[in-house]
Coordinates of N, CA and C in Angstrom, one line a residue:
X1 N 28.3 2.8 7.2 CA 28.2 4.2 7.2 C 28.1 4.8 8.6
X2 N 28.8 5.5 8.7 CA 29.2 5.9 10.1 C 28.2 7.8 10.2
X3 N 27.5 8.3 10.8 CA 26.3 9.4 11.0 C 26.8 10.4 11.9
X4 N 27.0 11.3 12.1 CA 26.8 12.5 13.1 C 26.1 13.1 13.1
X5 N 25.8 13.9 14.5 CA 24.3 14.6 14.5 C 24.4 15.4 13.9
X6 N 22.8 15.6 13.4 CA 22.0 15.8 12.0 C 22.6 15.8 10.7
X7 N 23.8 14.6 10.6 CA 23.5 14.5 9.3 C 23.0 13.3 8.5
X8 N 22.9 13.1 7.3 CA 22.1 12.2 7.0 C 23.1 11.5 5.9
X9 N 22.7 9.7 5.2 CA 23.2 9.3 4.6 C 22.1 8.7 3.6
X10 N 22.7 8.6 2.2 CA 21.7 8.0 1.2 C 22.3 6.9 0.8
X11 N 21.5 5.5 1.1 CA 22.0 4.0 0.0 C 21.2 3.8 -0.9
X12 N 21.4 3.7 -2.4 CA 21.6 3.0 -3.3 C 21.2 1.4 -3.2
X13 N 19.9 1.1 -3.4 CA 19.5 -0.5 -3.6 C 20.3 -0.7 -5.4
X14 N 20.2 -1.9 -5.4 CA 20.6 -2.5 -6.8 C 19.1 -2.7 -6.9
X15 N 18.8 -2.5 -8.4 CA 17.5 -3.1 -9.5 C 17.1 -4.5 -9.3
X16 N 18.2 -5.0 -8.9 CA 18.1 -7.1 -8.8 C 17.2 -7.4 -7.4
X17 N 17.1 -6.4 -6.6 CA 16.0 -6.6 -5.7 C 14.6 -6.0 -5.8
X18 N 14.7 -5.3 -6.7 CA 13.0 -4.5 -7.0 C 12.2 -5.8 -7.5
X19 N 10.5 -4.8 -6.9 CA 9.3 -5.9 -7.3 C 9.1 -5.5 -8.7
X20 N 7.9 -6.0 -9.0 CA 7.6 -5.8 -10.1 C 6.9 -4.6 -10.4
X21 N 7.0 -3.8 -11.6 CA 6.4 -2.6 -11.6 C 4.9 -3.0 -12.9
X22 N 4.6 -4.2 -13.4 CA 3.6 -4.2 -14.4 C 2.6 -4.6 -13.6
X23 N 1.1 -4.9 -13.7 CA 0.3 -5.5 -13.3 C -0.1 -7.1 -13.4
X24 N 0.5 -7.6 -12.8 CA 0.3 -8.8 -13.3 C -0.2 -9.9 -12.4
X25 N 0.6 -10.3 -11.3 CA -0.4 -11.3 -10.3 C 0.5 -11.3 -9.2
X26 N -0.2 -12.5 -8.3 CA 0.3 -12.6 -6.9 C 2.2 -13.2 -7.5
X27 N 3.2 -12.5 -6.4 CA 4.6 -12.8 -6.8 C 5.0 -13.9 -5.8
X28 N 5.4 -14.9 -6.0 CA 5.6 -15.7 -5.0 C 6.7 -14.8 -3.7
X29 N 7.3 -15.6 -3.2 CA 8.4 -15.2 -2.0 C 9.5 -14.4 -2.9
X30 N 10.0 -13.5 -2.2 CA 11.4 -13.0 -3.1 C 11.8 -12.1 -2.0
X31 N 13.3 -12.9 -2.0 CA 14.3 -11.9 -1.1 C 14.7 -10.7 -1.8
X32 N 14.1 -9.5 -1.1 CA 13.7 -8.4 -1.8 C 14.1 -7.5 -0.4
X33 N 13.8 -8.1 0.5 CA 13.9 -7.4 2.1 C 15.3 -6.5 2.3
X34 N 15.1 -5.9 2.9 CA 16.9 -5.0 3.2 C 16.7 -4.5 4.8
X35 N 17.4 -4.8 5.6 CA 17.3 -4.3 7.0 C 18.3 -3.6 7.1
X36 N 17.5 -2.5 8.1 CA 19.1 -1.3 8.4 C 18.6 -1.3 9.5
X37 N 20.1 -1.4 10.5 CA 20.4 -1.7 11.9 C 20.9 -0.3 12.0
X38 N 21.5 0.2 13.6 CA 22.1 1.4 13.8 C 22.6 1.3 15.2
X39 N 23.5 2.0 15.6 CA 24.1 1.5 17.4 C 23.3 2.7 18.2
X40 N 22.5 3.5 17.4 CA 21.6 4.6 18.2 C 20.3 5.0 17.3
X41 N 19.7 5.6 17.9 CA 18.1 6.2 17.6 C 18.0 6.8 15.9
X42 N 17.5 6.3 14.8 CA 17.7 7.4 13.6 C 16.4 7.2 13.1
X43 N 16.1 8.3 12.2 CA 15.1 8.2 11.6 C 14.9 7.6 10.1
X44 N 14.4 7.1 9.6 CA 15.0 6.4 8.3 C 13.8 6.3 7.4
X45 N 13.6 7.3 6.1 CA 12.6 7.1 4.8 C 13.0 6.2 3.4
X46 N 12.5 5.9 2.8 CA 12.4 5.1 1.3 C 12.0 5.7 0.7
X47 N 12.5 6.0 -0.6 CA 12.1 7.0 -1.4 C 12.2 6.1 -2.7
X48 N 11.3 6.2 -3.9 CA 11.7 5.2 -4.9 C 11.1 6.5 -6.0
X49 N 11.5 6.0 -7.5 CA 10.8 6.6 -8.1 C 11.2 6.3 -9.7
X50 N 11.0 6.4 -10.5 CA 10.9 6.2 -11.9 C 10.4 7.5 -13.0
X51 N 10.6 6.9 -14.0 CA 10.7 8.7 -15.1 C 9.1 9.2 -15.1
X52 N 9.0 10.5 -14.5 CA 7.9 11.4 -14.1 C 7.5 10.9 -12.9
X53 N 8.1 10.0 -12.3 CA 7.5 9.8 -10.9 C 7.8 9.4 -9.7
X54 N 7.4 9.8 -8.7 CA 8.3 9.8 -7.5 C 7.1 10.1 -5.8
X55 N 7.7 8.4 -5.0 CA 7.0 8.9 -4.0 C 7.9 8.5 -3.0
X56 N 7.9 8.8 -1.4 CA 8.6 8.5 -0.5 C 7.8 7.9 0.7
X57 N 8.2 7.1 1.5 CA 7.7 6.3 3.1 C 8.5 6.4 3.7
X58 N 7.5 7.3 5.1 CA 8.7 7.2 6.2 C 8.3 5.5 6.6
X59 N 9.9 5.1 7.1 CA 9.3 3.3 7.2 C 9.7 3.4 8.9
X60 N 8.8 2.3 9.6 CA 8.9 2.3 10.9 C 9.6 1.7 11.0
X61 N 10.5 1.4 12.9 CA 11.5 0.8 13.5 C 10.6 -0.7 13.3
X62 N 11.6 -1.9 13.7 CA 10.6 -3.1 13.6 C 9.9 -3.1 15.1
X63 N 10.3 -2.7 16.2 CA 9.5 -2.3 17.4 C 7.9 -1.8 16.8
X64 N 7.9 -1.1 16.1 CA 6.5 -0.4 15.8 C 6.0 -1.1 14.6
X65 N 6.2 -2.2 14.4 CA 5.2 -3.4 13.8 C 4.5 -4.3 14.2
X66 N 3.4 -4.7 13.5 CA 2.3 -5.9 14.0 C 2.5 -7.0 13.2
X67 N 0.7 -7.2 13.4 CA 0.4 -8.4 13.0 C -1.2 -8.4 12.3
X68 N -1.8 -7.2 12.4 CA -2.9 -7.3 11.5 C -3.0 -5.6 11.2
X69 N -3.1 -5.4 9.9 CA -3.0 -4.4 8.8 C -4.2 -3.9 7.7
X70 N -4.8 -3.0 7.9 CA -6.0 -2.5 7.0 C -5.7 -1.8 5.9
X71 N -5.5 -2.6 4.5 CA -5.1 -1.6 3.5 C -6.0 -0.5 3.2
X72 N -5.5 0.7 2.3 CA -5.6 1.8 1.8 C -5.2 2.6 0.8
X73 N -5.5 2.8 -0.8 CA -5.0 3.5 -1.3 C -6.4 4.0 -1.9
X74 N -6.0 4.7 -3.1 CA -7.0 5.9 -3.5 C -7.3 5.4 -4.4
X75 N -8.7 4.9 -4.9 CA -8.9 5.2 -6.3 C -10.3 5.9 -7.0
X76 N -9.5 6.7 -7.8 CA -10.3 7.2 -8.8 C -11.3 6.7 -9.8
X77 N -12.5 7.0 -9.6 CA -13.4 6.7 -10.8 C -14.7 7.4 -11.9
X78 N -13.9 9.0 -11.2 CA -14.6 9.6 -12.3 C -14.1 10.2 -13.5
X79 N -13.4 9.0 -14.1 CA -12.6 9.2 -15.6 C -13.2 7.5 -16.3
X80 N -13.8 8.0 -17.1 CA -14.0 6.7 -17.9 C -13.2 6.1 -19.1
X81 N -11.5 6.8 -18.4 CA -10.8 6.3 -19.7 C -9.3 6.3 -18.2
X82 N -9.3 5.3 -17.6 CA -8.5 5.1 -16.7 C -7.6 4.7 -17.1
X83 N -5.8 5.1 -16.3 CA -4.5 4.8 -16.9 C -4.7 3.0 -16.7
X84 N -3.6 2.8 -18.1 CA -3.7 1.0 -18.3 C -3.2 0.4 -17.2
X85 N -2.2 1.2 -16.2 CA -1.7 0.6 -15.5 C -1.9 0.8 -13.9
X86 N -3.6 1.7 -14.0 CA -4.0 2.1 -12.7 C -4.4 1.1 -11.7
X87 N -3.3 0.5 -11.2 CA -4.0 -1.0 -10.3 C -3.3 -0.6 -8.9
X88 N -3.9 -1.0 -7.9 CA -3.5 -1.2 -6.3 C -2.4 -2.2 -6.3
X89 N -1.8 -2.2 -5.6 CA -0.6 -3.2 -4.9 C -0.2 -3.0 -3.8
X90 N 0.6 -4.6 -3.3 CA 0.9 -4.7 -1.9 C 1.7 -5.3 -1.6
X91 N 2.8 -5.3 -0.8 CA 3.6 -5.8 -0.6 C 4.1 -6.0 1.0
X92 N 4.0 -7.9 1.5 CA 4.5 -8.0 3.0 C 5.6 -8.5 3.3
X93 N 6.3 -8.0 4.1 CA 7.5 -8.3 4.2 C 7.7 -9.3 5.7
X94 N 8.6 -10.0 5.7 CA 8.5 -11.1 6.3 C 9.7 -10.9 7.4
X95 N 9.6 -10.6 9.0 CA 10.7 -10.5 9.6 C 11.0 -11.4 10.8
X96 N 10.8 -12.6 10.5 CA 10.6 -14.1 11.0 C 10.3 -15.0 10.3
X97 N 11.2 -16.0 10.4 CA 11.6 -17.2 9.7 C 9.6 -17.8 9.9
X98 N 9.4 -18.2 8.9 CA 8.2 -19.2 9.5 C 6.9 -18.3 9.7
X99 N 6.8 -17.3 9.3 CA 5.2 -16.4 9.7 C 4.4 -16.9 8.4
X100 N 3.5 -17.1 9.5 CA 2.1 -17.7 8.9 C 1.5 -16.1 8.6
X101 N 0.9 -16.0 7.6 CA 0.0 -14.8 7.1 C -1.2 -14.9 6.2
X102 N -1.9 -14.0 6.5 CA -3.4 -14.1 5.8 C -4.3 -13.1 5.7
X103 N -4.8 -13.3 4.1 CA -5.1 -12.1 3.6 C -6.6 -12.1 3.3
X104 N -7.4 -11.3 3.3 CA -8.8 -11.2 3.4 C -9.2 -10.1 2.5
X105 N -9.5 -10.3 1.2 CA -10.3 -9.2 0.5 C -11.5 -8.5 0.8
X106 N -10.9 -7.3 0.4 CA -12.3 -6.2 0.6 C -13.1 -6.9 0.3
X107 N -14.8 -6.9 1.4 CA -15.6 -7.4 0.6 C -17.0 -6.3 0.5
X108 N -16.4 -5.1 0.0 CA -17.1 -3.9 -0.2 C -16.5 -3.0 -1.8
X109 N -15.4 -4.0 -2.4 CA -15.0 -3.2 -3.6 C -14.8 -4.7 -4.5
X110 N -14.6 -4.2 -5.8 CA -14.3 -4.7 -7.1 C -13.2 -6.1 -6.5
X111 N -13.5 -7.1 -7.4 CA -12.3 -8.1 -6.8 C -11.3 -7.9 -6.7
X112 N -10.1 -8.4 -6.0 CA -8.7 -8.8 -6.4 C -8.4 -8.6 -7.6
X113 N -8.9 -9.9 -8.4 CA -8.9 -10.3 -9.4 C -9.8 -10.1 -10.6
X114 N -9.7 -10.0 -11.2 CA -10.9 -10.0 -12.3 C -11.6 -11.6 -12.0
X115 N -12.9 -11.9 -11.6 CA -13.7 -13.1 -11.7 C -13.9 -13.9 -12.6
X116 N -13.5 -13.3 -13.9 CA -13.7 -13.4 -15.1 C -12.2 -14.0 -16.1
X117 N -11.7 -14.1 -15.5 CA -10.0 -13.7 -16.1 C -9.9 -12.7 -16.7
X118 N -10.5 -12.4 -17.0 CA -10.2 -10.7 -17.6 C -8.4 -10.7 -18.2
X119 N -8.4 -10.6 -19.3 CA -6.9 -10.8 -19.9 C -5.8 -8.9 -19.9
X120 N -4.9 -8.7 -19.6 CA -4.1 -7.6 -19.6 C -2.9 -7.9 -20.4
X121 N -3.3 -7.2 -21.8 CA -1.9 -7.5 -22.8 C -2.2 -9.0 -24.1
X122 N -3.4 -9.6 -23.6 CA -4.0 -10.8 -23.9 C -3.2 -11.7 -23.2
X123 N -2.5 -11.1 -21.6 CA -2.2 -12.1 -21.1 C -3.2 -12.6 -19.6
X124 N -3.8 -13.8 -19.8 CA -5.0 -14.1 -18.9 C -4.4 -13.7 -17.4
X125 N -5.0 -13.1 -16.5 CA -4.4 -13.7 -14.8 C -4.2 -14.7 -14.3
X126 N -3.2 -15.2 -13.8 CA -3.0 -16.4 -13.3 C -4.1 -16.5 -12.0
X127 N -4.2 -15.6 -11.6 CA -4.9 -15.9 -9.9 C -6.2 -14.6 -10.3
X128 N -7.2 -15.3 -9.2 CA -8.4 -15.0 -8.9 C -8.8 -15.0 -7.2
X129 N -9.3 -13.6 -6.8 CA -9.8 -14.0 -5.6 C -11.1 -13.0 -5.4
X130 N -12.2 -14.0 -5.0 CA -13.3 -13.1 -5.1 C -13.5 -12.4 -3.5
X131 N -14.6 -11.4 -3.9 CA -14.5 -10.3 -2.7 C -14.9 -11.5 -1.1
X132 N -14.0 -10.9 0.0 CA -14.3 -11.6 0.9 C -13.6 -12.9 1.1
X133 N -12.8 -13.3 0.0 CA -12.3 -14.8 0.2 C -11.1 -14.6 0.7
X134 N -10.2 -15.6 1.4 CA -8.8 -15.1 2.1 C -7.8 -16.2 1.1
X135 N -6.6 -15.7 1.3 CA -5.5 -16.1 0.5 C -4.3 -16.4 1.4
X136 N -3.8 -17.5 2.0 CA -2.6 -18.0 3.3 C -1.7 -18.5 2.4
X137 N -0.5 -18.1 3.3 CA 0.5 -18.4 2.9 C 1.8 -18.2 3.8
X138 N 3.4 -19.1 4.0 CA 3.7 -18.9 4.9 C 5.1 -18.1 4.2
X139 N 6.0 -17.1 4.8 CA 6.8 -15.9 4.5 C 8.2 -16.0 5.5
X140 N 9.3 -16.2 5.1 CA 10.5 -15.7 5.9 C 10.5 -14.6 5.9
X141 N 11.9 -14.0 7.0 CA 12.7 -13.0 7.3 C 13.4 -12.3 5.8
X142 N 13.3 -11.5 5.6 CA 13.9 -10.8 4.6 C 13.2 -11.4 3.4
X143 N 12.3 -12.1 3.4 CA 11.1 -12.0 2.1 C 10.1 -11.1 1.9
X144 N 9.9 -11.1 0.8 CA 8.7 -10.2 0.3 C 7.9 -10.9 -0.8
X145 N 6.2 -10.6 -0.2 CA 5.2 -11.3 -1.3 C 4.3 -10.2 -1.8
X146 N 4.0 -9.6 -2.9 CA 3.5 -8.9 -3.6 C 2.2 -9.3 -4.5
X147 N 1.6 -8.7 -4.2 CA 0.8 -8.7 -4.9 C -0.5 -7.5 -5.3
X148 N -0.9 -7.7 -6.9 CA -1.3 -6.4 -7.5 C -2.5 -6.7 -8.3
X149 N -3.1 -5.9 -8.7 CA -4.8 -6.1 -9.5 C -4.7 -5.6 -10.2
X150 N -5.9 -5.7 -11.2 CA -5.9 -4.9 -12.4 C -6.3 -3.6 -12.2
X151 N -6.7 -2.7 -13.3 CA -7.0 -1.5 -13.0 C -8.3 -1.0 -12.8
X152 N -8.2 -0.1 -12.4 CA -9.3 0.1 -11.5 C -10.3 -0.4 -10.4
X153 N -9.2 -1.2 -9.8 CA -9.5 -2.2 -8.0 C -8.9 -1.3 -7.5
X154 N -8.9 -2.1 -5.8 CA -8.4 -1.5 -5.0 C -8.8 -2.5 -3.9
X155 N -7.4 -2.4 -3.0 CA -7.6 -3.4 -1.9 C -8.1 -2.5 -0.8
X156 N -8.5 -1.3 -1.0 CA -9.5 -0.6 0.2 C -9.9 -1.4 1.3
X157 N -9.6 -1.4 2.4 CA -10.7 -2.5 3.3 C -10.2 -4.1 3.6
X158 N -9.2 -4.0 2.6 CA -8.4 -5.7 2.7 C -7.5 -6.0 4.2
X159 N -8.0 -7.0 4.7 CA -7.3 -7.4 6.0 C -6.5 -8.1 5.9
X160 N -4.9 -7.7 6.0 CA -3.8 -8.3 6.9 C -3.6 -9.0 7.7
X161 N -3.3 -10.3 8.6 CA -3.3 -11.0 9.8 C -2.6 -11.6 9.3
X162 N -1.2 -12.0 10.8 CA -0.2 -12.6 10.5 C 0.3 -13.1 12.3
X163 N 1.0 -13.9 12.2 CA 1.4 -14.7 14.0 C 2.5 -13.8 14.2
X164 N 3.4 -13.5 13.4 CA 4.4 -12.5 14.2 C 4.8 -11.2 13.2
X165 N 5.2 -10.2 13.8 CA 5.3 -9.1 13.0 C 5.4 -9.1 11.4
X166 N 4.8 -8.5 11.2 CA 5.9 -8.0 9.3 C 5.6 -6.6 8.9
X167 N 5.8 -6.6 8.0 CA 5.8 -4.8 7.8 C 5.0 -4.6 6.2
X168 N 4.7 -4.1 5.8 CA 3.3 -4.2 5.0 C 3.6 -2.7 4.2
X169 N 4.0 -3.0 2.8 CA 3.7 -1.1 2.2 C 2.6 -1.7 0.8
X170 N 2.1 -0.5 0.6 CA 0.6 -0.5 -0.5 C 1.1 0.8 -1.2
X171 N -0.1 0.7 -2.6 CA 0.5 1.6 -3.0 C -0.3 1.5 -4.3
X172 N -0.6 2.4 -5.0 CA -0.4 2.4 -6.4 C 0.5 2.5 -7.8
X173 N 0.4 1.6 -9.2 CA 1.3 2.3 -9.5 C 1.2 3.5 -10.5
X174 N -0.1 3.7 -10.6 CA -0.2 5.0 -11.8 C -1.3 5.4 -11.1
X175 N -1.7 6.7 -11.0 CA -3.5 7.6 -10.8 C -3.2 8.9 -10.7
X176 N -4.9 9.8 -10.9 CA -4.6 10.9 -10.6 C -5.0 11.4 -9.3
X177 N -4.7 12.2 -8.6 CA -5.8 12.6 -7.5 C -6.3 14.2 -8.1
X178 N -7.6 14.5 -7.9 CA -8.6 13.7 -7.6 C -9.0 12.4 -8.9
X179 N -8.6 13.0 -10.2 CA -9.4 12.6 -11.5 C -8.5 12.3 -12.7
X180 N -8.7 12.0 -13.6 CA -7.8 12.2 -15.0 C -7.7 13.8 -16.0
X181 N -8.1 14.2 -15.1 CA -8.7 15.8 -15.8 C -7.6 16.7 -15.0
X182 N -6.7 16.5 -14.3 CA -5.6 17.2 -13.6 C -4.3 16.9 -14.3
X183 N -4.2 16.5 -15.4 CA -2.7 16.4 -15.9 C -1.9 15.0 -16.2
X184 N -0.6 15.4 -15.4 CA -0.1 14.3 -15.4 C -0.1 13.0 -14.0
X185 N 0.1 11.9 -13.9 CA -0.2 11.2 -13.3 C 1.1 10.8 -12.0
X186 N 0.9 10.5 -11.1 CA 2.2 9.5 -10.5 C 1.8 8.2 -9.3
X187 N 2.5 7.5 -9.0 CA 2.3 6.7 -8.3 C 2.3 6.8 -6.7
X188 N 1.2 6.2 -6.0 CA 1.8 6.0 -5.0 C 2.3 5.0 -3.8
X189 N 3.2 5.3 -2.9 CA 4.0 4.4 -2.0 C 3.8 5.0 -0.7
X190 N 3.4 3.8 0.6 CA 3.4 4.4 1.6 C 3.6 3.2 2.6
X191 N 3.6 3.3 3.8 CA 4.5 1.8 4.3 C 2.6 1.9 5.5
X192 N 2.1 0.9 5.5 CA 1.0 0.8 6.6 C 1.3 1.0 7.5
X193 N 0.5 1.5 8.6 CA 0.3 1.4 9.9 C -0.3 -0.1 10.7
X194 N 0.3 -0.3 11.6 CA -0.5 -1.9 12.3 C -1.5 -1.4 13.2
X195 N -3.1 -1.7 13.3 CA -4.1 -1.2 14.0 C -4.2 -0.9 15.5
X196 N -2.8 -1.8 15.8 CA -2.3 -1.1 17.2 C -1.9 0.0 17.6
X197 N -1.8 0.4 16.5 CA -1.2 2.0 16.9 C -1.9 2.9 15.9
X198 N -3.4 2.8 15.8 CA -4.3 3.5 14.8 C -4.9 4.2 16.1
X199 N -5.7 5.2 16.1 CA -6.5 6.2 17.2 C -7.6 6.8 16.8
X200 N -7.9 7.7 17.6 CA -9.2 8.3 17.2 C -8.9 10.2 17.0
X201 N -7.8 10.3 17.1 CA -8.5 12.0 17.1 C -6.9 12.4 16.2
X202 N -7.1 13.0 15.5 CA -6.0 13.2 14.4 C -6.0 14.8 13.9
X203 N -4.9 15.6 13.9 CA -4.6 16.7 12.8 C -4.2 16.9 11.7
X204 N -4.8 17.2 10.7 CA -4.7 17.2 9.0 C -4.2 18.8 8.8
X205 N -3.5 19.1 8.3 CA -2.6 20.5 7.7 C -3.1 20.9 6.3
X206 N -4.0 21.4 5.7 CA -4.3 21.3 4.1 C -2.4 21.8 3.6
X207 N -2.5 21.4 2.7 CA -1.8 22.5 1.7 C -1.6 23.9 1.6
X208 N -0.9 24.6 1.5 CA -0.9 26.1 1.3 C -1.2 26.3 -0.3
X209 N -0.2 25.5 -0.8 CA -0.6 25.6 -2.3 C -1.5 25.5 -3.1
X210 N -2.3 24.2 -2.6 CA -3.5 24.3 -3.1 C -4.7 25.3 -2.9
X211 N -4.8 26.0 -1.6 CA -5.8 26.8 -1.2 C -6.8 26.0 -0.4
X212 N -6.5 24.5 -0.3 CA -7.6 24.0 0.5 C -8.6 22.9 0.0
X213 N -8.4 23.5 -1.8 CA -9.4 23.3 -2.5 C -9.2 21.7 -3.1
X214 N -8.0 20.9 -3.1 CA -7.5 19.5 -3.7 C -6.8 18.7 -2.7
X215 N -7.2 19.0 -1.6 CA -6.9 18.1 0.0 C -8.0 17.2 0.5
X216 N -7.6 16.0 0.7 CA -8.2 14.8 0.5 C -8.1 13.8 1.7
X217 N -9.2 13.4 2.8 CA -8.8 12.7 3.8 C -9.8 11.4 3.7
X218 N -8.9 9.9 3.2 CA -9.4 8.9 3.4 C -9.7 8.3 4.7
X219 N -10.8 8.1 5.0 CA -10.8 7.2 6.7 C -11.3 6.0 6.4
X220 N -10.5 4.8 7.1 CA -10.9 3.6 6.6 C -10.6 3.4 7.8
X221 N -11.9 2.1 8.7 CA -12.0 1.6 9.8 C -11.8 0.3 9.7
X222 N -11.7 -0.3 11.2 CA -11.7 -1.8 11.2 C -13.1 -2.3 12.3
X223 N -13.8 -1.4 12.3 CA -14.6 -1.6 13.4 C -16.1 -0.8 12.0
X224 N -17.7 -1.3 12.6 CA -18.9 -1.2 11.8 C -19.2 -0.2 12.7
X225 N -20.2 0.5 12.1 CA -20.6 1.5 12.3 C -19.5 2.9 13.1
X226 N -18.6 3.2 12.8 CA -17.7 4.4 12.8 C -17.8 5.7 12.5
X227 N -18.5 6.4 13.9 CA -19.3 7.9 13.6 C -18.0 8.6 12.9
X228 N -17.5 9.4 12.2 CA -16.1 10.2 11.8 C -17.2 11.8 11.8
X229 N -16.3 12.5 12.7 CA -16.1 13.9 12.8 C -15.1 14.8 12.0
X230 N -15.3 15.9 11.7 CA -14.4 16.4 11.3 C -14.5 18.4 11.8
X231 N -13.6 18.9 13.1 CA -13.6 20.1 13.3 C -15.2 20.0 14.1
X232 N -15.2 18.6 14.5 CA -16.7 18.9 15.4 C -18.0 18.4 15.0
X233 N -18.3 18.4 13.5 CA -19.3 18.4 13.3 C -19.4 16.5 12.1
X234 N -20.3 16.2 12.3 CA -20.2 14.6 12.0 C -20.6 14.6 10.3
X235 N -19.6 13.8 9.7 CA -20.0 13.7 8.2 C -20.0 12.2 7.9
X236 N -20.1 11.3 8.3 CA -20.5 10.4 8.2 C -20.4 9.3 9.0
X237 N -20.7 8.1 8.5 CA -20.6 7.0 9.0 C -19.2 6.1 8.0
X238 N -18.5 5.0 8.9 CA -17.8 4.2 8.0 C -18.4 2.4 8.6
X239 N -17.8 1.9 7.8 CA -17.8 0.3 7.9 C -16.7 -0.3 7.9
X240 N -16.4 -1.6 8.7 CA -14.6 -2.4 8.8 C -14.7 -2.9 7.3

């Protein structure tokens, strides 16, 4: 596809490379990866979506990747009748032959896994990992390893670490924000940040639409005790 200034091009993935969209367990390796090259500077998002739902990631250059990664997504728990399919996922992508990688569960939220096998569909989990335990394993170039929880987890706080770059997107695949009492539901997709290029002082934009009133800022740290300001004035403390 050949580009001229400001204009833009859209590709079409085929289905034969998508992850999985049910809840179900760790996916082994799967060449899933797609690299786009360019002979100059562009900017380039991912957009995916399915019926009622739709989210987009701006995805970085591989220059602006690491090697250790602090998940984040949102979850909801004040609905005591949560979607069947409200589970966290994650997915690392491999951009060297041979990367050693290693995964570290939140050890401040709900397991990975159900402890319990906890069955979904009466079908048991194959895998278990309790809070705090790590999970290795080694990943090529254009691979992808996935993996997802039951509902209502969340890999909040889960550590990434890997020997040479990869690129890391999380996400949910059903919730509401804030609650189940807003309607209808959608998923979300967002490509991580590597802690190398995380900071301290940041500008948030509320919404116009909302008035203010359903604008939401998660801060999640990699460091213990994390005074967080906001407009000056201190609202709390966080934990790695």
């Amino acid at each position: 596809t050949t580009l001229f200034r400001s204009s833009s091009a859209t590709i079409t993935l085929p289905n034969t490379i998508k992850t999985y969209t049910q809840p179900r367990y760790t996916r082994s390796n799967h060449p899933a990866g797609v690299r786009v090259t360019s002979t100059a500077d562009i900017s380039l998002y991912a957009l995916n979506y399915m019926s009622a739902s739709f989210d987009v990631a701006t995805v970085l250059p591989t220059r602006s990747l690491g090697t250790k990664y602090v998940l984040q997504d949102f979850l909801h728990t004040t609905s005591s009748n949560p979607h069947s399919y409200d589970g966290a996922e994650f997915c690392i992508v491999g951009t060297q032959n041979g990367t050693s990688v290693t995964v570290t569960f939140t050890p401040t939220k709900m397991d990975a896994y159900n402890t319990n096998n906890t069955a979904y569909n009466n079908t048991p989990w194959p895998k278990t990992y309790a809070n705090n335990s790590t999970y290795s394993f080694t990943i090529d170039s254009g691979y992808v390893r996935q993996i997802m929880s039951p509902k209502q987890n969340t890999f909040t706080g889960s550590i990434i670490t890997s020997d040479k770059p990869i690129a890391v997107f999380q996400g949910r695949k059903i919730t509401n924000v804030p609650n189940n009492s807003y309607g209808a539901p959608d998923h979300l997709y967002e490509q991580s940040i590597p802690t190398d290029f995380w900071g301290q002082d940041f500008i948030v934009v509320p919404d116009a639409r909302t008035g203010g009133n359903y604008d939401y800022i998660q801060v999640t740290s990699q460091d213990y005790d994390c005074q967080v300001y906001i407009n000056g004035n201190l609202v709390g403390n966080t934990s790695s």
